Every structure is written in structure tokens, then in C-alpha cells.
Amino acid sequence: MKKITNDLFNIANRIKQIDRNYFIVFNKKKLNYEVHNKKQIGGTLAFCIGKELNAFALKKAQLTSCKFAKKILKNLEEENFSLQQKQEQNFIDKHLETLNSYLNYANNKNTDVTF
């Protein structure tokens, strides 16, 4: 791996403004750029960028920086709540549809069924 200290769009320096512990390397085996965090426990790899060093790295760094941990956690909780609500509504809709089909079947057979 080769540490990147300067580049055409000054991404290496700009990423340090987001988090001073970030640094960028080029992985020669995978042929892609990676952002590492020297303070991260269990390994320094924070995230992979891809084959080009561009604004995506800065955006991703802003989204993953520990400075924004509370905001990230809040967004995850809101998204999880929304997904849970959708899942519960899908469950209700599916079972209402089944109950309605039973009701229609029973009414077609001249059986008195009510809910």
C-alpha cells in the first residue's frame, strides 16, 4: 500500500480537515483507494473509495466521521423506526387481504360470517 499525501484535487488534505486521524492509501493489490483512521481500534481501514480519488471520498468521510456519530445514530434509529412501521403495515395489509378473501368466500357460499 502506498500512502497518498497529495493529489490533483487535494482530497488527501481536505479529508484531514474532516477528521485529522484519516489518511488515504492506494491498495496496490486491489487497485483502489482506501481511507484509514489511525485511531481506530482493531485495524485502521475505515472505508474503501474505489478506483478514483474524488469528492465521493469527502462525502463518505463526512458521513462516517466520529464527529457526526450522534447524527449518524439518530438517522439510523429514524430509518429503522420507519422500516419497522412499514413492515408492520405490510403485515396488517397482507392479513386483512387474507381475511377479506375468506369473508368473500364465505359470503359467496351463503354462510353468515362477520368480523
GROMACS .gro file of C-alpha atoms in nm:
model
  115
    1MET     CA    1   0.000   0.000   0.000
    2LYS     CA    2   0.113   0.350  -0.080
    3LYS     CA    3   0.016   0.644   0.141
    4ILE     CA    4  -0.125   0.938  -0.056
    5THR     CA    5  -0.010   1.275   0.073
    6ASN     CA    6  -0.102   1.498  -0.219
    7ASP     CA    7  -0.328   1.461  -0.520
    8LEU     CA    8  -0.481   1.660  -0.802
    9PHE     CA    9  -0.794   1.770  -0.613
   10ASN     CA   10  -0.624   1.800  -0.272
   11ILE     CA   11  -0.851   1.527  -0.133
   12ALA     CA   12  -0.580   1.391   0.099
   13ASN     CA   13  -0.551   1.725   0.280
   14ARG     CA   14  -0.922   1.805   0.270
   15ILE     CA   15  -1.008   1.471   0.426
   16LYS     CA   16  -0.784   1.558   0.722
   17GLN     CA   17  -0.999   1.868   0.779
   18ILE     CA   18  -1.295   1.636   0.834
   19ASP     CA   19  -1.104   1.411   1.073
   20ARG     CA   20  -0.736   1.462   1.148
   21ASN     CA   21  -0.691   1.089   1.205
   22TYR     CA   22  -0.792   0.998   0.848
   23PHE     CA   23  -0.532   0.916   0.587
   24ILE     CA   24  -0.558   0.779   0.234
   25VAL     CA   25  -0.368   0.487   0.085
   26PHE     CA   26  -0.368   0.322  -0.254
   27ASN     CA   27  -0.405  -0.054  -0.224
   28LYS     CA   28  -0.181  -0.198  -0.497
   29LYS     CA   29  -0.334  -0.547  -0.471
   30LYS     CA   30  -0.696  -0.434  -0.505
   31LEU     CA   31  -0.610  -0.132  -0.722
   32ASN     CA   32  -0.830   0.105  -0.524
   33TYR     CA   33  -0.808   0.388  -0.274
   34GLU     CA   34  -0.887   0.337   0.094
   35VAL     CA   35  -0.943   0.576   0.381
   36HIS     CA   36  -0.787   0.469   0.710
   37ASN     CA   37  -0.822   0.608   1.060
   38LYS     CA   38  -0.510   0.582   1.274
   39LYS     CA   39  -0.712   0.598   1.599
   40GLN     CA   40  -0.949   0.317   1.503
   41ILE     CA   41  -0.928   0.008   1.723
   42GLY     CA   42  -0.890  -0.333   1.559
   43GLY     CA   43  -0.748  -0.206   1.229
   44THR     CA   44  -0.719   0.126   1.056
   45LEU     CA   45  -0.936   0.065   0.748
   46ALA     CA   46  -1.237   0.298   0.768
   47PHE     CA   47  -1.382   0.256   0.418
   48CYS     CA   48  -1.291   0.194   0.054
   49ILE     CA   49  -1.329   0.468  -0.203
   50GLY     CA   50  -1.282   0.297  -0.535
   51LYS     CA   51  -1.052   0.343  -0.831
   52GLU     CA   52  -1.074   0.723  -0.837
   53LEU     CA   53  -0.987   0.975  -0.571
   54ASN     CA   54  -1.268   1.231  -0.591
   55ALA     CA   55  -1.537   1.416  -0.395
   56PHE     CA   56  -1.704   1.086  -0.306
   57ALA     CA   57  -1.424   1.030  -0.054
   58LEU     CA   58  -1.501   1.360   0.117
   59LYS     CA   59  -1.873   1.293   0.128
   60LYS     CA   60  -1.820   0.944   0.268
   61ALA     CA   61  -1.571   1.078   0.524
   62GLN     CA   62  -1.827   1.331   0.644
   63LEU     CA   63  -2.088   1.059   0.680
   64THR     CA   64  -1.857   0.826   0.873
   65SER     CA   65  -1.655   1.067   1.085
   66CYS     CA   66  -1.687   1.014   1.460
   67LYS     CA   67  -1.769   1.386   1.488
   68PHE     CA   68  -2.106   1.303   1.339
   69ALA     CA   69  -2.167   0.983   1.539
   70LYS     CA   70  -2.474   1.123   1.720
   71LYS     CA   71  -2.627   1.240   1.395
   72ILE     CA   72  -2.550   0.908   1.224
   73LEU     CA   73  -2.703   0.715   1.514
   74LYS     CA   74  -3.013   0.934   1.510
   75ASN     CA   75  -3.052   0.882   1.134
   76LEU     CA   76  -3.015   0.504   1.177
   77GLU     CA   77  -3.274   0.497   1.453
   78GLU     CA   78  -3.518   0.701   1.244
   79GLU     CA   79  -3.464   0.480   0.942
   80ASN     CA   80  -3.506   0.163   1.150
   81PHE     CA   81  -3.828   0.301   1.302
   82SER     CA   82  -3.961   0.385   0.957
   83LEU     CA   83  -3.873   0.038   0.826
   84GLN     CA   84  -4.041  -0.124   1.125
   85GLN     CA   85  -4.357   0.081   1.068
   86LYS     CA   86  -4.362  -0.021   0.700
   87GLN     CA   87  -4.308  -0.386   0.792
   88GLU     CA   88  -4.592  -0.379   1.045
   89GLN     CA   89  -4.823  -0.208   0.795
   90ASN     CA   90  -4.735  -0.469   0.528
   91PHE     CA   91  -4.813  -0.744   0.780
   92ILE     CA   92  -5.151  -0.589   0.859
   93ASP     CA   93  -5.234  -0.531   0.492
   94LYS     CA   94  -5.143  -0.888   0.399
   95HIS     CA   95  -5.356  -1.039   0.674
   96LEU     CA   96  -5.650  -0.807   0.607
   97GLU     CA   97  -5.640  -0.914   0.245
   98THR     CA   98  -5.646  -1.280   0.352
   99LEU     CA   99  -5.935  -1.221   0.594
  100ASN     CA  100  -6.129  -1.034   0.327
  101SER     CA  101  -6.083  -1.320   0.083
  102TYR     CA  102  -6.214  -1.565   0.348
  103LEU     CA  103  -6.508  -1.336   0.411
  104ASN     CA  104  -6.586  -1.310   0.039
  105TYR     CA  105  -6.560  -1.687   0.001
  106ALA     CA  106  -6.794  -1.747   0.295
  107ASN     CA  107  -7.045  -1.491   0.170
  108ASN     CA  108  -7.039  -1.649  -0.177
  109LYS     CA  109  -7.128  -1.983  -0.014
  110ASN     CA  110  -7.424  -1.816   0.162
  111THR     CA  111  -7.261  -1.852   0.502
  112ASP     CA  112  -7.324  -1.581   0.759
  113VAL     CA  113  -6.978  -1.462   0.859
  114THR     CA  114  -6.894  -1.127   1.016
  115PHE     CA  115  -6.589  -0.978   1.174
   0.00000   0.00000   0.00000
